[in-house]
Amino acid sequence: MTTDVNRQILLVEKPSGKLGPEHFKMVESAVPEPKDGEALLRVCYISLDAANRAWMHGATYRSAVEANSVMAGGAIAEVISSKAEGLVPGDLVFGDTGWQEYAAVPAKHLTKMPKLEPMTHLLSVFGIAGLTAYFGLLEIGKPKEGETVVVSAAAGSVGSIVGQIAKIKGCRVIGIAGGADKCNWLTSELGFDAAVDYKDGAVFKALRAAAPKGIDVYFDNVGGDILEACLPQMNNYGRIACCGAISQYDGTPSAHGPRGVPGLIVVKRLVMQGFIVMDYMKDSQRALADLQAWVKSGKLKVQEDIIDGLQNTPKALIGLLAGENRGKRMVRL
């Protein structure tokens, strides 16, 4: 270790509206000493996800992030020293280190990771993003060859992988994204059959044109008005995998929410299921084997958006919530 100073980003205030840089501050503290059962970690890459913003609202599948605490977040980190069985200096792990350079974390809350290049793939296609896409689409969406799959936030870390897996499975794939550049990227680079620009404001009409035979599987990352536009266009016995609700995380959500619930779910006999990727981790090796094979063969392209510097983490999250990124966004320390 070359320093005894640990730089940290604190959430100093929970935002009542949109998240801004004024809600964070950087502080310095001493590098922590690991207790029995813990490992001292040097953070390498911090994962940025829309869920970071959701945690500020209250408890979800994890406890809420409180004001004047280190901002929570997952990261790939290197073990510097260990008082835990099974972890030694030099090991790579994934865990909730928070936004800081060093963290002492119980080993039971860490996942040992393989050493591969590039390391960033451990946060994107071979990490939570890739596994979320894999299990949400295949276990809940259950796409069949020839069916139409629609994915929202399609240019993001999860959506971009969902669409490509659906293409691998022989489906017609339509992505919903913000802006002409992103939509062009989905069709020209990632192989989506069509893309709908939600910023044009005519999502329902554009979806009808792109999917004239209706939607069999909808992978929902956003909720709100886009979910509402998809519901009436679902085919009978369609499946909806509810992964997130980005439209409700930052700022003011839609006043009326998605109309057609539960009426359209009943009439069309839809299956609509939320999920958390941790529910499927017992099958992660099967998923990783498929993901690695698809990446190696070139069937699955990996897009990563890497920002340098801990001090830029708040700005990078704010930009992600505004849709700046393509693929997985992370911060390199």
CSV table of C-alpha atoms in Angstrom, one decimal:
chain,number,residue,atom,x,y,z
A,1,MET,CA,0.0,0.0,0.0
A,2,THR,CA,1.4,3.4,-1.0
A,3,THR,CA,-0.9,5.7,0.9
A,4,ASP,CA,-2.7,5.9,4.3
A,5,VAL,CA,-5.4,8.2,2.9
A,6,ASN,CA,-8.7,7.0,1.6
A,7,ARG,CA,-10.7,9.3,-0.6
A,8,GLN,CA,-14.5,8.8,-0.4
A,9,ILE,CA,-17.6,10.3,-2.1
A,10,LEU,CA,-20.4,11.0,0.4
A,11,LEU,CA,-24.1,11.4,-0.4
A,12,VAL,CA,-24.6,14.6,1.7
A,13,GLU,CA,-28.2,15.1,1.0
A,14,LYS,CA,-31.0,12.9,-0.5
A,15,PRO,CA,-32.4,14.8,-3.5
A,16,SER,CA,-36.1,15.6,-3.6
A,17,GLY,CA,-35.9,16.3,-7.4
A,18,LYS,CA,-33.2,15.6,-9.9
A,19,LEU,CA,-29.8,14.4,-8.7
A,20,GLY,CA,-27.1,17.0,-8.9
A,21,PRO,CA,-23.4,17.4,-8.1
A,22,GLU,CA,-24.4,19.4,-5.0
A,23,HIS,CA,-25.7,16.2,-3.4
A,24,PHE,CA,-22.2,14.8,-3.1
A,25,LYS,CA,-18.9,15.8,-1.6
A,26,MET,CA,-15.4,14.2,-1.5
A,27,VAL,CA,-13.7,13.6,1.8
A,28,GLU,CA,-10.5,12.0,3.0
A,29,SER,CA,-10.3,9.5,5.8
A,30,ALA,CA,-7.8,6.9,7.1
A,31,VAL,CA,-7.5,3.6,5.2
A,32,PRO,CA,-9.5,1.1,7.3
A,33,GLU,CA,-8.1,-1.9,9.0
A,34,PRO,CA,-9.8,-5.2,8.2
A,35,LYS,CA,-11.4,-7.0,11.1
A,36,ASP,CA,-11.6,-10.8,11.5
A,37,GLY,CA,-13.5,-12.2,8.6
A,38,GLU,CA,-12.8,-9.1,6.4
A,39,ALA,CA,-10.6,-8.2,3.6
A,40,LEU,CA,-9.0,-4.8,2.8
A,41,LEU,CA,-9.8,-3.9,-0.8
A,42,ARG,CA,-8.3,-1.5,-3.3
A,43,VAL,CA,-11.1,-0.5,-5.6
A,44,CYS,CA,-10.3,-0.8,-9.3
A,45,TYR,CA,-13.6,-0.1,-11.2
A,46,ILE,CA,-16.9,1.2,-9.7
A,47,SER,CA,-20.1,0.1,-11.4
A,48,LEU,CA,-22.6,2.9,-12.2
A,49,ASP,CA,-26.2,1.8,-12.5
A,50,ALA,CA,-29.6,3.5,-12.5
A,51,ALA,CA,-30.3,1.5,-9.3
A,52,ASN,CA,-27.8,3.8,-7.5
A,53,ARG,CA,-30.4,6.5,-7.8
A,54,ALA,CA,-33.2,4.2,-6.7
A,55,TRP,CA,-31.4,3.3,-3.5
A,56,MET,CA,-31.6,7.0,-2.4
A,57,HIS,CA,-35.4,6.8,-2.3
A,58,GLY,CA,-35.5,4.0,0.4
A,59,ALA,CA,-35.0,0.3,1.0
A,60,THR,CA,-35.3,-1.9,-2.1
A,61,TYR,CA,-33.6,-5.3,-2.4
A,62,ARG,CA,-31.0,-3.6,-0.2
A,63,SER,CA,-31.0,-1.0,2.5
A,64,ALA,CA,-31.4,2.7,1.6
A,65,VAL,CA,-28.4,5.0,1.2
A,66,GLU,CA,-28.5,7.5,4.0
A,67,ALA,CA,-27.4,11.1,3.9
A,68,ASN,CA,-23.8,11.8,5.0
A,69,SER,CA,-22.7,8.2,4.3
A,70,VAL,CA,-20.4,6.8,1.6
A,71,MET,CA,-22.4,6.4,-1.6
A,72,ALA,CA,-23.1,2.8,-2.1
A,73,GLY,CA,-22.0,1.0,-5.3
A,74,GLY,CA,-20.6,-2.3,-6.5
A,75,ALA,CA,-17.0,-2.5,-7.7
A,76,ILE,CA,-14.3,-4.8,-8.9
A,77,ALA,CA,-11.5,-4.6,-6.3
A,78,GLU,CA,-8.2,-6.2,-5.4
A,79,VAL,CA,-7.5,-7.8,-2.1
A,80,ILE,CA,-4.7,-5.9,-0.3
A,81,SER,CA,-4.7,-7.8,2.9
A,82,SER,CA,-7.0,-10.4,4.4
A,83,LYS,CA,-8.2,-11.7,7.7
A,84,ALA,CA,-10.7,-14.0,6.0
A,85,GLU,CA,-10.3,-17.6,5.0
A,86,GLY,CA,-10.2,-18.1,1.2
A,87,LEU,CA,-9.0,-14.6,0.3
A,88,VAL,CA,-5.3,-13.6,-0.2
A,89,PRO,CA,-3.6,-10.5,-1.4
A,90,GLY,CA,-3.9,-10.2,-5.2
A,91,ASP,CA,-7.3,-11.8,-5.5
A,92,LEU,CA,-10.0,-10.0,-7.5
A,93,VAL,CA,-13.5,-9.7,-5.9
A,94,PHE,CA,-16.8,-8.1,-6.6
A,95,GLY,CA,-18.7,-6.4,-3.8
A,96,ASP,CA,-20.5,-3.4,-2.5
A,97,THR,CA,-17.4,-1.3,-1.6
A,98,GLY,CA,-19.1,2.1,-2.0
A,99,TRP,CA,-17.6,5.0,-3.8
A,100,GLN,CA,-14.1,5.1,-2.2
A,101,GLU,CA,-10.6,4.0,-2.9
A,102,TYR,CA,-10.3,1.5,-0.1
A,103,ALA,CA,-12.9,-0.6,1.8
A,104,ALA,CA,-12.8,-3.3,4.5
A,105,VAL,CA,-15.6,-5.7,3.6
A,106,PRO,CA,-16.7,-9.0,5.2
A,107,ALA,CA,-15.6,-11.9,2.9
A,108,LYS,CA,-19.2,-13.4,3.0
A,109,HIS,CA,-20.3,-10.3,1.1
A,110,LEU,CA,-17.7,-10.7,-1.6
A,111,THR,CA,-17.6,-12.8,-4.8
A,112,LYS,CA,-14.2,-14.0,-5.9
A,113,MET,CA,-13.7,-13.2,-9.6
A,114,PRO,CA,-11.5,-14.8,-12.3
A,115,LYS,CA,-8.5,-12.8,-13.6
A,116,LEU,CA,-9.2,-12.0,-17.2
A,117,GLU,CA,-8.5,-9.3,-19.7
A,118,PRO,CA,-10.0,-6.8,-20.0
A,119,MET,CA,-10.9,-6.7,-16.3
A,120,THR,CA,-13.8,-4.4,-17.2
A,121,HIS,CA,-15.8,-7.3,-18.7
A,122,LEU,CA,-16.2,-8.5,-15.1
A,123,LEU,CA,-18.6,-5.5,-14.6
A,124,SER,CA,-20.3,-5.6,-18.0
A,125,VAL,CA,-21.0,-8.6,-20.0
A,126,PHE,CA,-19.6,-11.2,-17.5
A,127,GLY,CA,-20.9,-9.2,-14.5
A,128,ILE,CA,-24.3,-8.1,-13.1
A,129,ALA,CA,-25.3,-6.4,-16.4
A,130,GLY,CA,-24.7,-9.5,-18.5
A,131,LEU,CA,-26.3,-11.9,-16.0
A,132,THR,CA,-29.3,-9.6,-15.6
A,133,ALA,CA,-29.9,-9.6,-19.4
A,134,TYR,CA,-29.4,-13.3,-19.7
A,135,PHE,CA,-31.7,-14.5,-16.9
A,136,GLY,CA,-34.3,-11.8,-17.4
A,137,LEU,CA,-34.7,-12.5,-21.0
A,138,LEU,CA,-34.3,-16.3,-21.1
A,139,GLU,CA,-35.9,-17.3,-17.8
A,140,ILE,CA,-38.8,-14.8,-17.7
A,141,GLY,CA,-39.2,-13.6,-21.3
A,142,LYS,CA,-38.7,-17.2,-22.7
A,143,PRO,CA,-38.3,-16.0,-26.3
A,144,LYS,CA,-39.0,-18.4,-29.1
A,145,GLU,CA,-37.4,-18.3,-32.5
A,146,GLY,CA,-39.4,-16.0,-34.8
A,147,GLU,CA,-41.0,-14.0,-32.0
A,148,THR,CA,-40.8,-10.2,-31.6
A,149,VAL,CA,-38.8,-8.9,-28.6
A,150,VAL,CA,-38.9,-5.3,-27.6
A,151,VAL,CA,-36.4,-3.9,-25.1
A,152,SER,CA,-36.4,-0.4,-23.5
A,153,ALA,CA,-33.3,1.5,-22.5
A,154,ALA,CA,-31.8,-0.6,-25.3
A,155,ALA,CA,-28.6,1.3,-25.6
A,156,GLY,CA,-27.8,0.8,-21.9
A,157,SER,CA,-25.7,-1.8,-20.1
A,158,VAL,CA,-28.4,-4.4,-19.8
A,159,GLY,CA,-30.7,-3.5,-22.8
A,160,SER,CA,-27.8,-3.7,-25.3
A,161,ILE,CA,-27.1,-7.3,-24.2
A,162,VAL,CA,-30.7,-8.3,-24.0
A,163,GLY,CA,-31.3,-7.4,-27.7
A,164,GLN,CA,-28.2,-9.2,-28.9
A,165,ILE,CA,-29.1,-12.4,-27.0
A,166,ALA,CA,-32.6,-12.2,-28.5
A,167,LYS,CA,-31.1,-12.0,-31.9
A,168,ILE,CA,-28.9,-15.0,-31.1
A,169,LYS,CA,-32.1,-16.9,-30.3
A,170,GLY,CA,-33.6,-16.1,-33.7
A,171,CYS,CA,-36.0,-13.3,-32.7
A,172,ARG,CA,-37.0,-10.1,-34.3
A,173,VAL,CA,-35.6,-7.4,-32.0
A,174,ILE,CA,-36.8,-3.8,-31.5
A,175,GLY,CA,-34.9,-1.4,-29.2
A,176,ILE,CA,-36.3,1.7,-27.6
A,177,ALA,CA,-33.6,4.3,-27.0
A,178,GLY,CA,-33.2,8.1,-26.7
A,179,GLY,CA,-31.8,9.9,-29.8
A,180,ALA,CA,-31.2,9.1,-33.4
A,181,ASP,CA,-27.5,8.3,-32.8
A,182,LYS,CA,-28.3,5.6,-30.3
A,183,CYS,CA,-31.0,4.1,-32.5
A,184,ASN,CA,-28.7,4.0,-35.5
A,185,TRP,CA,-26.0,2.3,-33.3
A,186,LEU,CA,-28.5,-0.4,-32.3
A,187,THR,CA,-29.4,-1.3,-35.8
A,188,SER,CA,-26.0,-0.7,-37.6
A,189,GLU,CA,-23.6,-2.1,-35.0
A,190,LEU,CA,-25.6,-4.4,-32.7
A,191,GLY,CA,-27.9,-6.0,-35.3
A,192,PHE,CA,-31.3,-4.9,-33.9
A,193,ASP,CA,-34.0,-5.1,-36.6
A,194,ALA,CA,-35.5,-1.8,-35.7
A,195,ALA,CA,-35.1,1.0,-33.2
A,196,VAL,CA,-37.6,3.5,-31.8
A,197,ASP,CA,-36.5,7.0,-30.6
A,198,TYR,CA,-38.6,7.8,-27.5
A,199,LYS,CA,-37.5,11.4,-27.7
A,200,ASP,CA,-39.6,11.8,-30.8
A,201,GLY,CA,-42.7,11.5,-28.6
A,202,ALA,CA,-44.6,9.1,-30.8
A,203,VAL,CA,-43.5,5.8,-29.2
A,204,PHE,CA,-46.9,4.0,-29.6
A,205,LYS,CA,-47.1,4.8,-33.3
A,206,ALA,CA,-43.5,4.0,-34.0
A,207,LEU,CA,-43.7,0.7,-32.2
A,208,ARG,CA,-46.8,-0.2,-34.2
A,209,ALA,CA,-44.9,0.4,-37.4
A,210,ALA,CA,-41.8,-1.6,-36.2
A,211,ALA,CA,-43.9,-4.5,-34.8
A,212,PRO,CA,-47.0,-4.8,-37.0
A,213,LYS,CA,-47.6,-8.4,-35.7
A,214,GLY,CA,-47.4,-7.3,-32.1
A,215,ILE,CA,-45.0,-7.9,-29.3
A,216,ASP,CA,-44.3,-11.3,-27.8
A,217,VAL,CA,-41.7,-10.4,-25.2
A,218,TYR,CA,-41.1,-7.0,-23.6
A,219,PHE,CA,-38.0,-6.4,-21.5
A,220,ASP,CA,-38.9,-3.4,-19.4
A,221,ASN,CA,-36.1,-1.2,-17.9
A,222,VAL,CA,-38.1,2.0,-17.6
A,223,GLY,CA,-41.7,1.6,-16.6
A,224,GLY,CA,-44.0,4.7,-17.0
A,225,ASP,CA,-45.2,5.9,-20.4
A,226,ILE,CA,-43.1,3.4,-22.4
A,227,LEU,CA,-44.5,0.4,-20.6
A,228,GLU,CA,-47.9,1.9,-21.2
A,229,ALA,CA,-47.2,2.2,-25.0
A,230,CYS,CA,-46.1,-1.5,-25.1
A,231,LEU,CA,-49.0,-3.1,-23.1
A,232,PRO,CA,-51.7,-2.7,-25.7
A,233,GLN,CA,-49.4,-4.1,-28.4
A,234,MET,CA,-48.6,-7.3,-26.5
A,235,ASN,CA,-49.8,-10.4,-28.1
A,236,ASN,CA,-51.9,-12.9,-26.2
A,237,TYR,CA,-49.8,-14.9,-23.8
A,238,GLY,CA,-46.9,-12.4,-24.1
A,239,ARG,CA,-44.3,-12.1,-21.4
A,240,ILE,CA,-43.0,-9.0,-19.7
A,241,ALA,CA,-39.8,-9.1,-17.7
A,242,CYS,CA,-39.7,-6.1,-15.3
A,243,CYS,CA,-36.0,-5.3,-14.7
A,244,GLY,CA,-36.2,-1.6,-13.6
A,245,ALA,CA,-38.1,1.6,-13.6
A,246,ILE,CA,-35.7,4.3,-14.7
A,247,SER,CA,-38.5,6.8,-15.5
A,248,GLN,CA,-39.4,6.9,-11.8
A,249,TYR,CA,-35.9,7.2,-10.3
A,250,ASP,CA,-34.9,10.8,-11.0
A,251,GLY,CA,-37.2,13.7,-11.1
A,252,THR,CA,-41.0,13.6,-11.5
A,253,PRO,CA,-42.5,10.3,-12.6
A,254,SER,CA,-45.5,10.0,-15.0
A,255,ALA,CA,-48.6,11.4,-13.3
A,256,HIS,CA,-50.9,8.5,-14.2
A,257,GLY,CA,-48.5,5.6,-14.4
A,258,PRO,CA,-49.0,2.8,-17.0
A,259,ARG,CA,-52.7,2.6,-17.8
A,260,GLY,CA,-54.1,-0.7,-18.8
A,261,VAL,CA,-53.1,-2.5,-15.6
A,262,PRO,CA,-54.5,-5.0,-14.8
A,263,GLY,CA,-57.1,-4.9,-17.6
A,264,LEU,CA,-54.8,-5.6,-20.5
A,265,ILE,CA,-52.9,-8.2,-18.4
A,266,VAL,CA,-56.1,-10.1,-17.9
A,267,VAL,CA,-57.5,-9.8,-21.4
A,268,LYS,CA,-54.3,-10.7,-23.1
A,269,ARG,CA,-53.3,-13.3,-20.5
A,270,LEU,CA,-49.9,-11.8,-20.0
A,271,VAL,CA,-47.2,-12.9,-17.7
A,272,MET,CA,-45.6,-9.8,-16.0
A,273,GLN,CA,-42.8,-10.6,-13.6
A,274,GLY,CA,-40.2,-8.6,-11.7
A,275,PHE,CA,-36.9,-10.1,-10.9
A,276,ILE,CA,-33.6,-9.5,-9.1
A,277,VAL,CA,-30.5,-11.2,-10.7
A,278,MET,CA,-29.3,-12.5,-7.4
A,279,ASP,CA,-32.2,-15.0,-7.5
A,280,TYR,CA,-30.5,-16.8,-10.3
A,281,MET,CA,-26.9,-16.8,-9.1
A,282,LYS,CA,-26.9,-20.5,-8.5
A,283,ASP,CA,-27.0,-20.9,-12.3
A,284,SER,CA,-24.4,-18.2,-13.0
A,285,GLN,CA,-21.8,-20.6,-14.4
A,286,ARG,CA,-24.1,-21.8,-17.1
A,287,ALA,CA,-24.9,-18.3,-18.0
A,288,LEU,CA,-21.3,-17.2,-18.0
A,289,ALA,CA,-20.3,-20.2,-20.3
A,290,ASP,CA,-22.9,-19.0,-22.8
A,291,LEU,CA,-21.9,-15.3,-22.6
A,292,GLN,CA,-18.2,-16.1,-22.9
A,293,ALA,CA,-18.9,-18.3,-26.0
A,294,TRP,CA,-21.0,-15.6,-27.6
A,295,VAL,CA,-18.4,-12.9,-27.0
A,296,LYS,CA,-15.6,-15.2,-28.3
A,297,SER,CA,-17.5,-16.0,-31.5
A,298,GLY,CA,-18.3,-12.3,-32.1
A,299,LYS,CA,-22.1,-12.9,-31.8
A,300,LEU,CA,-22.2,-10.7,-28.8
A,301,LYS,CA,-20.5,-7.3,-28.9
A,302,VAL,CA,-19.4,-5.5,-25.7
A,303,GLN,CA,-19.7,-1.8,-25.3
A,304,GLU,CA,-18.2,-0.1,-22.3
A,305,ASP,CA,-18.2,3.5,-21.2
A,306,ILE,CA,-15.2,4.1,-18.9
A,307,ILE,CA,-14.8,7.4,-16.9
A,308,ASP,CA,-11.5,8.1,-15.2
A,309,GLY,CA,-11.2,9.4,-11.6
A,310,LEU,CA,-13.2,8.9,-8.3
A,311,GLN,CA,-13.9,12.6,-8.3
A,312,ASN,CA,-15.9,12.2,-11.6
A,313,THR,CA,-18.2,9.5,-10.2
A,314,PRO,CA,-21.1,11.8,-9.3
A,315,LYS,CA,-21.1,13.5,-12.7
A,316,ALA,CA,-20.8,10.1,-14.4
A,317,LEU,CA,-24.0,8.9,-12.5
A,318,ILE,CA,-25.9,12.1,-13.3
A,319,GLY,CA,-24.9,11.7,-17.0
A,320,LEU,CA,-26.0,8.0,-17.0
A,321,LEU,CA,-29.5,9.0,-15.6
A,322,ALA,CA,-29.7,11.5,-18.5
A,323,GLY,CA,-28.9,8.8,-21.0
A,324,GLU,CA,-25.4,9.8,-21.9
A,325,ASN,CA,-23.9,6.4,-22.0
A,326,ARG,CA,-23.8,3.5,-24.5
A,327,GLY,CA,-23.4,0.1,-22.9
A,328,LYS,CA,-22.0,-0.3,-19.4
A,329,ARG,CA,-20.7,2.8,-17.6
A,330,MET,CA,-18.1,2.5,-14.9
A,331,VAL,CA,-15.4,4.6,-13.2
A,332,ARG,CA,-11.7,3.6,-13.2
A,333,LEU,CA,-9.8,4.5,-10.1
